[in-house]
Structure formats: structure tokens, C-alpha cells
Coordinates of C-alpha atoms in Angstrom, one line a residue:
M22 CA 117.1 80.4 88.0
I23 CA 115.7 83.9 88.6
A24 CA 117.2 87.3 89.5
T25 CA 114.7 89.4 91.5
S26 CA 114.0 93.0 91.4
G27 CA 113.1 95.9 93.7
G28 CA 112.8 96.0 97.4
L29 CA 112.0 93.3 99.9
N30 CA 108.2 93.0 99.1
Q31 CA 108.7 93.5 95.3
Q32 CA 111.3 90.5 95.7
R33 CA 108.9 88.4 97.7
T34 CA 106.3 88.5 94.9
G35 CA 109.2 87.4 92.5
I36 CA 110.2 84.5 94.7
T37 CA 106.5 83.3 95.1
D38 CA 106.1 83.4 91.3
A39 CA 109.5 81.8 90.7
V40 CA 108.2 78.8 92.6
V41 CA 105.0 78.5 90.5
A42 CA 106.9 79.1 87.3
A43 CA 109.4 76.1 88.1
R44 CA 106.2 74.1 88.9
I45 CA 104.6 74.9 85.4
L46 CA 107.9 74.0 83.8
N47 CA 108.4 70.8 85.8
A48 CA 111.9 72.3 86.4
T49 CA 114.4 72.6 89.4
L50 CA 114.7 75.9 91.0
V51 CA 117.8 77.3 92.3
V52 CA 117.4 79.4 95.4
P53 CA 116.5 82.9 94.0
K54 CA 119.2 85.7 93.8
L55 CA 118.0 88.8 95.6
D56 CA 118.4 92.3 93.9
Q57 CA 121.7 93.9 95.4
K58 CA 122.0 96.5 92.7
S59 CA 118.9 98.6 92.5
F60 CA 117.9 101.8 94.6
W61 CA 118.0 100.0 97.8
R62 CA 121.6 98.8 97.7
D63 CA 121.2 95.8 100.0
A64 CA 124.0 93.2 99.9
S65 CA 121.8 90.5 101.8
N66 CA 121.5 87.2 100.1
F67 CA 118.3 85.0 100.4
S68 CA 119.7 82.9 103.5
E69 CA 120.2 86.3 105.3
I70 CA 116.6 87.3 105.1
F71 CA 114.7 84.1 104.7
D72 CA 115.1 80.6 106.3
V73 CA 116.5 78.6 103.3
D74 CA 116.4 75.3 104.7
W75 CA 112.7 75.8 105.8
F76 CA 111.9 77.1 102.2
I77 CA 113.4 74.1 100.7
K78 CA 111.9 71.6 103.0
Y79 CA 108.3 73.2 103.0
L80 CA 108.1 73.0 99.3
S81 CA 109.8 69.6 98.6
K82 CA 106.5 67.9 97.5
D83 CA 105.8 70.8 95.1
V84 CA 109.2 71.8 93.6
K85 CA 112.6 70.6 93.7
I86 CA 114.9 73.4 95.1
I87 CA 118.6 73.5 95.3
K88 CA 120.8 76.1 96.7
Q89 CA 123.4 76.2 93.9
L90 CA 123.9 75.0 90.5
P91 CA 125.5 71.4 90.6
E92 CA 129.0 70.9 89.3
K93 CA 129.8 68.6 86.5
K94 CA 133.3 67.6 86.1
G95 CA 134.3 70.4 88.4
K96 CA 132.5 73.1 86.5
T97 CA 129.0 74.6 86.6
G98 CA 126.9 75.0 83.7
T99 CA 126.5 78.5 81.9
P100 CA 122.9 79.6 82.1
Y101 CA 121.1 80.9 79.1
T102 CA 119.6 84.5 80.2
M103 CA 116.3 85.7 79.0
R104 CA 113.4 87.7 80.1
V105 CA 109.7 86.8 80.0
P106 CA 106.9 89.3 79.6
R107 CA 104.9 90.8 82.4
K108 CA 102.2 88.7 83.7
C109 CA 103.1 85.7 81.5
S110 CA 100.5 83.2 81.6
E111 CA 101.1 79.1 82.1
R112 CA 100.6 78.7 78.4
C113 CA 103.3 81.6 77.8
Y114 CA 105.9 79.8 79.8
Q115 CA 105.2 76.5 78.2
S116 CA 105.7 78.1 74.8
R117 CA 108.5 80.5 75.5
V118 CA 110.5 79.2 78.2
L119 CA 110.0 75.4 78.1
P120 CA 111.8 74.8 74.7
V121 CA 114.7 76.9 75.7
I122 CA 115.0 75.1 79.0
L123 CA 114.9 71.6 77.2
K124 CA 117.6 72.9 74.8
R125 CA 119.9 74.9 77.0
H126 CA 119.2 72.9 80.5
I127 CA 119.8 76.1 82.5
V128 CA 117.8 79.2 82.1
R129 CA 118.1 82.5 84.1
L130 CA 115.0 84.8 84.2
T131 CA 116.2 88.4 84.8
K132 CA 114.1 91.2 86.5
F133 CA 111.7 88.7 87.8
D134 CA 108.9 90.8 89.2
Y135 CA 105.2 90.5 88.2
R136 CA 106.4 88.0 85.3
L137 CA 103.6 85.4 86.2
S138 CA 99.9 86.0 85.4
N139 CA 97.5 87.2 88.0
K140 CA 95.0 84.6 87.0
L141 CA 96.0 80.9 87.2
D142 CA 94.5 77.5 87.8
T143 CA 93.4 77.0 91.4
D144 CA 96.2 74.5 92.3
L145 CA 98.9 77.0 91.0
Q146 CA 97.3 79.8 93.1
K147 CA 97.3 77.5 96.1
L148 CA 100.8 76.9 95.5
R149 CA 101.3 80.8 95.7
C150 CA 99.7 80.7 99.0
R151 CA 101.9 77.9 100.4
V152 CA 105.0 79.9 99.3
N153 CA 104.1 83.4 100.4
Y154 CA 102.4 82.5 103.7
H155 CA 104.1 79.4 104.9
A156 CA 107.3 78.7 103.1
L157 CA 108.8 82.2 103.1
R158 CA 109.7 82.5 106.8
F159 CA 112.2 85.2 108.1
T160 CA 115.5 84.2 109.7
D161 CA 115.4 83.6 113.6
P162 CA 117.3 87.0 114.3
I163 CA 114.8 88.9 112.2
L164 CA 111.7 87.0 113.7
D165 CA 113.1 87.5 117.3
M166 CA 113.7 91.3 117.0
G167 CA 110.4 91.7 115.2
R168 CA 108.4 89.8 117.9
E169 CA 110.3 92.0 120.6
L170 CA 109.1 95.1 118.9
V171 CA 105.6 93.8 118.8
R172 CA 105.9 93.0 122.5
R173 CA 106.9 96.6 123.3
M174 CA 104.1 98.1 121.4
R175 CA 101.8 95.9 123.2
I176 CA 103.1 97.0 126.8
R177 CA 102.4 100.5 125.8
S178 CA 98.9 99.7 124.7
K179 CA 96.8 96.5 124.3
H180 CA 95.9 97.5 120.7
Y181 CA 97.8 99.5 118.2
I182 CA 97.7 100.8 114.6
A183 CA 100.5 100.3 112.1
L184 CA 100.9 102.8 109.4
H185 CA 103.2 102.1 106.4
L186 CA 104.1 105.6 105.3
R187 CA 105.7 105.7 101.9
F188 CA 107.0 109.3 101.5
E189 CA 110.5 108.8 100.7
P190 CA 112.0 111.3 98.2
D191 CA 112.4 108.7 95.4
M192 CA 108.8 107.5 96.0
L193 CA 107.5 111.1 95.5
A194 CA 109.7 111.6 92.5
F195 CA 108.5 108.4 90.9
S196 CA 104.8 109.2 91.5
G197 CA 105.3 112.6 89.6
C198 CA 103.3 114.1 92.4
Y199 CA 103.7 117.8 93.9
Y200 CA 103.2 118.7 97.6
G201 CA 103.5 122.3 97.6
G202 CA 107.0 122.8 98.4
G203 CA 107.6 125.3 95.7
E204 CA 110.6 125.4 93.4
K205 CA 112.9 123.6 96.0
E206 CA 110.6 120.6 95.9
R207 CA 110.5 120.6 92.2
K208 CA 114.2 120.7 91.6
E209 CA 114.9 118.1 94.2
L210 CA 112.4 115.6 93.1
G211 CA 112.9 116.4 89.4
A212 CA 116.5 115.4 89.8
I213 CA 115.7 112.1 91.3
R214 CA 113.0 111.4 88.9
K215 CA 115.7 111.5 86.1
R216 CA 116.9 108.2 87.3
W217 CA 114.1 106.6 85.5
K218 CA 114.6 107.2 81.9
T219 CA 111.4 105.6 80.7
L220 CA 109.1 107.9 82.9
H221 CA 106.7 110.4 81.1
T222 CA 107.0 114.0 81.9
S223 CA 105.1 114.4 85.2
N224 CA 101.6 116.0 85.6
P225 CA 101.0 116.4 89.2
D226 CA 97.4 117.5 88.8
R227 CA 96.5 114.5 86.7
E228 CA 98.4 112.1 89.1
R229 CA 96.6 113.6 92.0
R230 CA 93.2 113.3 90.4
H231 CA 93.6 109.7 89.3
G232 CA 94.4 108.8 92.9
K233 CA 98.1 107.9 92.4
C234 CA 99.6 110.3 94.8
P235 CA 100.6 108.9 98.3
L236 CA 98.8 110.8 101.1
T237 CA 101.0 113.1 103.1
P238 CA 101.3 112.2 106.8
E239 CA 99.0 114.9 107.7
E240 CA 96.3 113.7 105.4
V241 CA 96.8 110.2 106.6
G242 CA 96.3 111.5 110.3
L243 CA 93.2 113.6 109.3
M244 CA 91.6 110.7 107.7
L245 CA 92.2 108.3 110.7
R246 CA 90.8 111.0 113.1
A247 CA 87.8 111.4 110.8
L248 CA 87.3 107.8 110.9
G249 CA 86.9 107.7 114.8
Y250 CA 90.4 106.9 116.0
G251 CA 91.2 109.3 118.8
S252 CA 94.4 111.2 119.8
D253 CA 95.0 108.5 122.4
V254 CA 95.6 105.6 119.9
H255 CA 99.0 104.2 119.7
I256 CA 100.5 104.3 116.3
Y257 CA 103.5 102.5 114.9
V258 CA 104.9 104.1 111.8
A259 CA 106.9 102.1 109.4
S260 CA 108.8 104.3 106.8
G261 CA 112.1 105.1 105.3
E262 CA 113.5 108.5 105.0
V263 CA 110.4 110.9 105.1
Y264 CA 110.6 113.7 102.6
G265 CA 110.9 117.0 104.6
G266 CA 111.9 115.1 107.9
E267 CA 110.3 116.1 111.1
E268 CA 108.6 119.1 109.6
T269 CA 106.6 116.8 107.4
L270 CA 105.8 114.5 110.2
A271 CA 105.0 117.2 113.0
P272 CA 101.1 117.3 112.0
L273 CA 100.7 113.7 112.2
K274 CA 102.5 113.6 115.5
A275 CA 100.3 116.4 116.8
L276 CA 97.2 114.3 115.8
F277 CA 98.6 111.1 117.4
P278 CA 101.1 111.9 120.2
N279 CA 101.6 108.2 120.9
F280 CA 103.6 107.8 117.9
Y281 CA 106.3 105.1 117.7
S282 CA 108.7 103.5 115.1
K283 CA 111.5 100.9 115.5
D284 CA 114.0 103.5 116.2
T285 CA 112.0 104.9 119.1
I286 CA 111.2 101.5 120.8
A287 CA 114.6 99.8 120.1
R288 CA 118.0 100.6 121.2
K289 CA 120.6 101.5 118.5
E290 CA 122.7 98.5 119.4
E291 CA 119.6 96.3 119.1
L292 CA 119.2 97.5 115.6
K293 CA 122.9 97.5 114.7
P294 CA 122.7 94.1 112.8
F295 CA 119.8 95.1 110.8
A296 CA 120.5 98.8 110.3
A297 CA 123.0 98.5 107.4
F298 CA 120.5 96.4 105.2
S299 CA 117.3 98.0 104.1
A300 CA 115.6 94.6 103.4
R301 CA 116.2 93.4 107.0
M302 CA 114.8 96.6 108.5
A303 CA 111.9 96.3 106.1
A304 CA 111.3 92.8 107.4
L305 CA 111.1 94.1 111.0
D306 CA 108.6 96.6 110.2
F307 CA 106.7 93.8 107.9
I308 CA 106.4 91.8 111.2
V309 CA 105.2 94.8 113.5
C310 CA 102.7 95.8 110.8
D311 CA 101.4 92.5 110.3
E312 CA 100.6 91.9 113.9
S313 CA 98.8 95.2 114.2
D314 CA 95.1 95.5 115.1
V315 CA 94.7 97.8 112.2
F316 CA 97.0 98.2 109.2
V317 CA 97.0 101.6 107.3
T318 CA 98.7 102.6 104.2
N319 CA 99.1 105.9 102.4
N320 CA 99.6 104.3 99.1
N321 CA 98.8 101.0 97.3
G322 CA 102.4 99.7 96.9
N323 CA 103.9 96.2 97.3
M324 CA 104.1 96.0 100.9
A325 CA 100.5 97.2 101.4
K326 CA 99.3 94.6 98.9
I327 CA 101.1 91.8 100.4
L328 CA 100.2 92.5 103.9
A329 CA 96.6 93.2 102.9
G330 CA 96.4 89.6 101.4
R331 CA 98.3 88.1 104.2
R332 CA 95.9 89.6 106.8
R333 CA 92.9 88.2 104.7
Y334 CA 94.5 84.9 104.6
F335 CA 95.3 84.5 108.3
G336 CA 91.7 85.0 109.6
H337 CA 91.4 88.4 108.5
K338 CA 92.5 91.7 110.3
P339 CA 91.4 95.2 108.8
T340 CA 93.7 96.9 106.4
I341 CA 92.7 100.6 105.6
R342 CA 93.8 101.8 102.3
P343 CA 92.8 105.6 101.4
N344 CA 90.3 106.1 98.5
A345 CA 92.7 108.7 97.1
K346 CA 90.6 109.6 94.0
K347 CA 87.7 111.1 96.3
L348 CA 90.0 112.1 99.1
Y349 CA 92.1 114.2 97.0
R350 CA 89.2 116.8 96.3
L351 CA 88.2 116.7 99.9
F352 CA 91.7 117.5 101.1
L353 CA 92.0 120.3 98.4
N354 CA 88.8 122.0 99.9
K355 CA 89.3 121.0 103.6
G356 CA 89.7 124.7 104.6
N357 CA 86.2 125.5 103.5
V358 CA 84.2 122.9 105.4
S359 CA 83.5 122.3 109.0
W360 CA 85.1 119.2 110.9
E361 CA 81.7 117.6 111.1
V362 CA 81.2 117.8 107.2
F363 CA 84.9 116.7 106.6
A364 CA 84.6 113.7 108.9
S365 CA 81.2 112.6 107.4
R366 CA 82.6 112.8 104.0
V367 CA 85.7 110.9 104.8
R368 CA 83.6 108.1 106.2
T369 CA 81.4 108.0 103.2
Y370 CA 84.4 108.0 100.7
Q371 CA 86.0 105.3 102.7
R372 CA 83.2 102.8 102.3
G373 CA 84.7 99.9 100.5
F374 CA 88.3 100.6 101.5
M375 CA 88.1 99.7 105.1
G376 CA 89.4 96.2 104.8
E377 CA 86.0 94.3 105.4
P378 CA 86.3 90.6 104.9
N379 CA 84.2 90.5 101.7
E380 CA 85.2 94.0 100.5
V381 CA 86.8 92.7 97.3
R382 CA 85.1 90.3 94.8
P383 CA 86.9 87.1 94.4
G384 CA 89.5 87.2 91.6
R385 CA 89.5 90.7 91.4
G386 CA 92.7 92.9 92.2
E387 CA 96.1 91.3 92.4
F388 CA 96.2 87.8 93.7
H389 CA 98.9 88.7 96.3
E390 CA 96.3 91.3 97.6
N391 CA 93.3 89.2 97.5
P392 CA 94.3 85.4 97.6
S393 CA 90.5 84.3 97.2
S394 CA 91.4 80.9 96.0
C395 CA 93.1 79.9 99.3
I396 CA 90.4 81.2 101.5
C397 CA 87.3 79.1 102.4
E398 CA 84.0 80.6 102.0
E399 CA 81.9 80.7 105.1
S400 CA 78.4 81.1 103.5
G401 CA 76.6 80.2 106.8
A402 CA 78.5 82.7 108.8
N403 CA 78.0 85.4 106.1
A404 CA 74.3 84.6 106.0
K405 CA 74.1 85.2 109.7
R406 CA 75.9 88.4 109.6
D407 CA 74.0 90.0 106.7
P408 CA 70.7 88.1 106.3
G409 CA 69.1 91.1 104.3
S410 CA 71.8 90.7 101.3
Q411 CA 71.2 86.8 101.2
K412 CA 67.5 86.6 100.8
S413 CA 67.4 87.0 97.1
G414 CA 70.9 85.5 96.4
K415 CA 72.1 89.0 95.1
E416 CA 74.3 91.7 96.7
S417 CA 72.5 94.9 98.1
N418 CA 72.8 98.0 95.9
A419 CA 75.3 99.5 98.3
T420 CA 77.5 96.5 98.4
R421 CA 77.5 96.3 94.7
K422 CA 78.6 100.0 94.5
D423 CA 81.4 99.5 97.0
F424 CA 82.5 96.6 95.1
D425 CA 82.5 98.2 91.7
E426 CA 84.4 101.3 93.2
Y427 CA 87.0 99.1 94.7
D428 CA 87.4 97.2 91.6
Q429 CA 87.6 100.3 89.4
N430 CA 90.5 101.6 91.6
M431 CA 92.2 98.3 91.7
D432 CA 92.0 98.3 88.0
D433 CA 93.6 101.7 87.7
E434 CA 96.3 101.0 90.0
L435 CA 97.5 97.4 88.9
E436 CA 100.5 98.9 87.0
W437 CA 101.2 101.5 89.7
M438 CA 104.1 100.1 91.7
D439 CA 106.9 101.5 94.3
P440 CA 110.1 102.6 92.8
D441 CA 82.1 110.9 93.5
D442 CA 79.0 112.0 96.5
E443 CA 76.3 110.0 98.4
E444 CA 74.7 109.8 101.7
D445 CA 76.7 108.5 104.7
Q446 CA 74.9 105.1 105.5
T447 CA 77.5 103.9 107.8
G448 CA 76.0 103.3 111.4
P449 CA 77.8 103.3 114.8
Q450 CA 80.1 100.5 115.3
E451 CA 81.7 98.9 118.5
T452 CA 84.6 101.0 119.8
G453 CA 88.0 99.4 120.6
L454 CA 90.6 98.3 118.0
A455 CA 90.1 94.7 118.7
N456 CA 86.6 94.9 117.1
G457 CA 86.2 95.3 113.4
T458 CA 88.0 98.5 112.2
G459 CA 87.6 100.1 115.7
L460 CA 85.7 103.0 114.6
D461 CA 83.4 105.1 117.0
Y462 CA 81.4 107.4 114.8
G463 CA 79.2 108.5 117.7
V464 CA 82.0 110.5 119.3
L465 CA 83.2 112.7 116.4
A466 CA 82.9 116.1 115.4
S467 CA 82.3 119.2 117.6
E468 CA 84.3 117.8 120.4
E469 CA 87.5 118.4 118.2
P470 CA 88.3 122.1 118.3
E471 CA 92.1 121.4 117.2
L472 CA 91.0 119.5 114.2
E473 CA 88.8 122.6 113.1
E474 CA 91.9 124.5 113.4
M475 CA 94.0 122.2 111.2
L476 CA 91.3 122.2 108.6
S477 CA 91.4 126.0 108.5
D478 CA 95.1 126.2 108.6

């Protein structure tokens, strides 16, 4: 038995890893119990979010799964409760948990998030993929509503960007970052931060320098415009309560007037069955973001990682994550440079962070974000696409540098969860969101007077 922890996507990683842990232990898994007590306060059980019968049936050849503990003489057994270390390896489970389960027969593993090693044998990694990408299917009501939201976005525009905007008060408080709101912000976020007794005293400048502060809505908007997305692009924003409300969102809406969320494209009565449950609302956003032509995130939290991995697994669709370490300095000095210079530097800094198919080395980063063991290599196609880098069997210097920088950022961010200058060598690409990342570098710069004004503001 396991007890998951956190929001929907953090729990999803726990459920996935629980199946693999059961396989390692050759044990029966009881359908996981969802976290109903943490910050999200969602009373949903597993079967109200995921299709439990499909989950059990799909994995029947891998792990035996039951809905509840069996009774013996009218009574259910009492589980022995324990917690395994984070990133516990296969050997760790065999040495720590297996002796207990053989002796006690029923074991409950608590706070089950990131309790399984990132690196496992290939067969176990492939089981992770079967669970995450196939067995965990949302219930029909969630799927139907999510698909309807996607349909309504497609009616408005053939292509759309989805932005997962983590800018809730608790997220900002947890990050220890400061966003210029003066003493009011410090007091409000400081009070929320006290909920986490183990957090160190915040150092906003250090967190920002290390790239651990979520971009503001305005910063995300400026990044996207600098990358070539025009004001006519339709954007779906998946977010909770944004700190500062409409005032905080106003610059993003000015940059992208075609701004939508589930609340603006669905009627209140349509969302009523989901509205009181944060996980079900998050599931709707998950579907719309997954179906987008380009997925963008202002942080590297659980939903961003899981969707990036999912979009790699299912044929690849771009996921843009900000190179926050470098962009922070650029945003800090944005009033001192022209729009042309700003946009050029954004494009340079974002190389290696644009969600290209081979952007991350196999085995690097978290497996949920880079499920390389489950993705077939297409060496022939790669050779045709980039013959220059294949001649010597080695990566080009530029590619290697992109890899190394992405890897370094991934290593720095592995433990950060929810709650450097060179020539711009990027050439023009085809326009349209359907092609690659949909950038049009040829129509940037001087034709954007309103962006010059925003930079100088």
C-alpha cells in the first residue's frame, strides 16, 4: 500500500513508481490512496480521477492490483507503516522493504513521492512508461470536458500555445523569491512560507541567480515575443490563483490579447462538477496543455516535467522551458537594451531549452521528463536531418554545449519541486506553430514599438 503526496502531478509520479516498486518486491499493490490532507485539500479518491478498472486491467500482466485489502474472517489486516528514503534503488527496496513485507505481510509506504531511483534497469523503466502513459487514464467525465476545451481552442485558432503558469502565492513563498512588491509582498509571502518548518531563511537574490525563481507573467510574455511568437497567437493559460491577480496578468494579456483559460472558454455550470476539486481542475488543464502545439512553462515543476516527458514519448511536440539562470540577468537589465538586442539574447540563451527532440542526453534529467528508455532511436532520420554532426560520429561543439548546459540546469533543479554570452547562431525557421517550435526569427525587432516601450518601463 502507498499513500501519495502533493498535487495531481506529484501524486502521478508516486503512483507510477508504486507499480514499479510492487514489481520489484513481487507484491500485490492496493490501488493507491491519494493525498487529501496537503495544501490542495482535495477529497477526490483514485477512481474519481483515474479509470481504476482500466488501470488494473492494463497492468494485469505486470503487477497484481486490488482495490482494497482482502478480509480474513471478517477483518482486514493491519498494515505496518514505514517510509523509504528518497530515490530508493531496486537493491534498497529488496533490503529495506522486502524483509518487512515477508514478516508483516502488509506494508504501507507513506509520503510516497520520488521514493524510487531515477535510474533503473530498462525493463523497469519501460514499466514506468506503461503506467504513466497508458495505464493512468483519466475518467470519462474529465476526458470529455478536457477534449471539449481543446475543441473550443481549435475553433478559435488552428494552433495554440499552452502556458503552465505557476505563480500562486504558495509557490512564490516556497521558492523564497522576491518580485518587487515591497513590504506587503514580503509580509504576505513570509507568512505563507512559515508553513514549511524545514525551509531555510530565504535569500531572494541567490534563488534568482540560481534560476530557481518562476518567471513572472510579463517575463514569460516577453520571452515568447522575443522567440518570434506574435501578438496574434492564441494562448491557453493553465494556472491557479495568480499572486497579484489581474494586475499581475495585465502585461501578459497586453502582449497576447488572445488569452484564454478554462474559465473563459467554459461555462460555470460546465465546470461545476470539477470546480471544488483542485486535482480534477488540474486534470482538465493537463489535457489542454498536452494537446497544444507548443507547451511553455515558467518553472520546472512536476506538471512541466511530466508533460515534457509525455510529449517526447508520443511522437514529440515542443516544450519550452526558460533558461532562468541566464534570463534573470537579461530581465534585470531589460530597460538598458533595445528590443533587437533583447530578442537576440533571449534566442541565444534559449538554445538547448526549446524542446527539440534530441535536446537532452539519454539518461539525463528525471526519467519522467526524459523517458529515453521507452523511445526508439531513429538514427537514419537523425543522420538525414543533421548530416554534419554524424560524419565523425561525434556531436558538434554547439550541440555538446547545449547538452552540457541543459544537463547542468537539470542537475541543479532535481531537488527543486512544487510546494553565460555567445553569438546567436540560430537561423531562420519555418513559420507556423505546426512546424517545430513555430518561430519566425526574420520578423522580429524594429517592428515592435510597443515592446520597446515595455522594456523601457
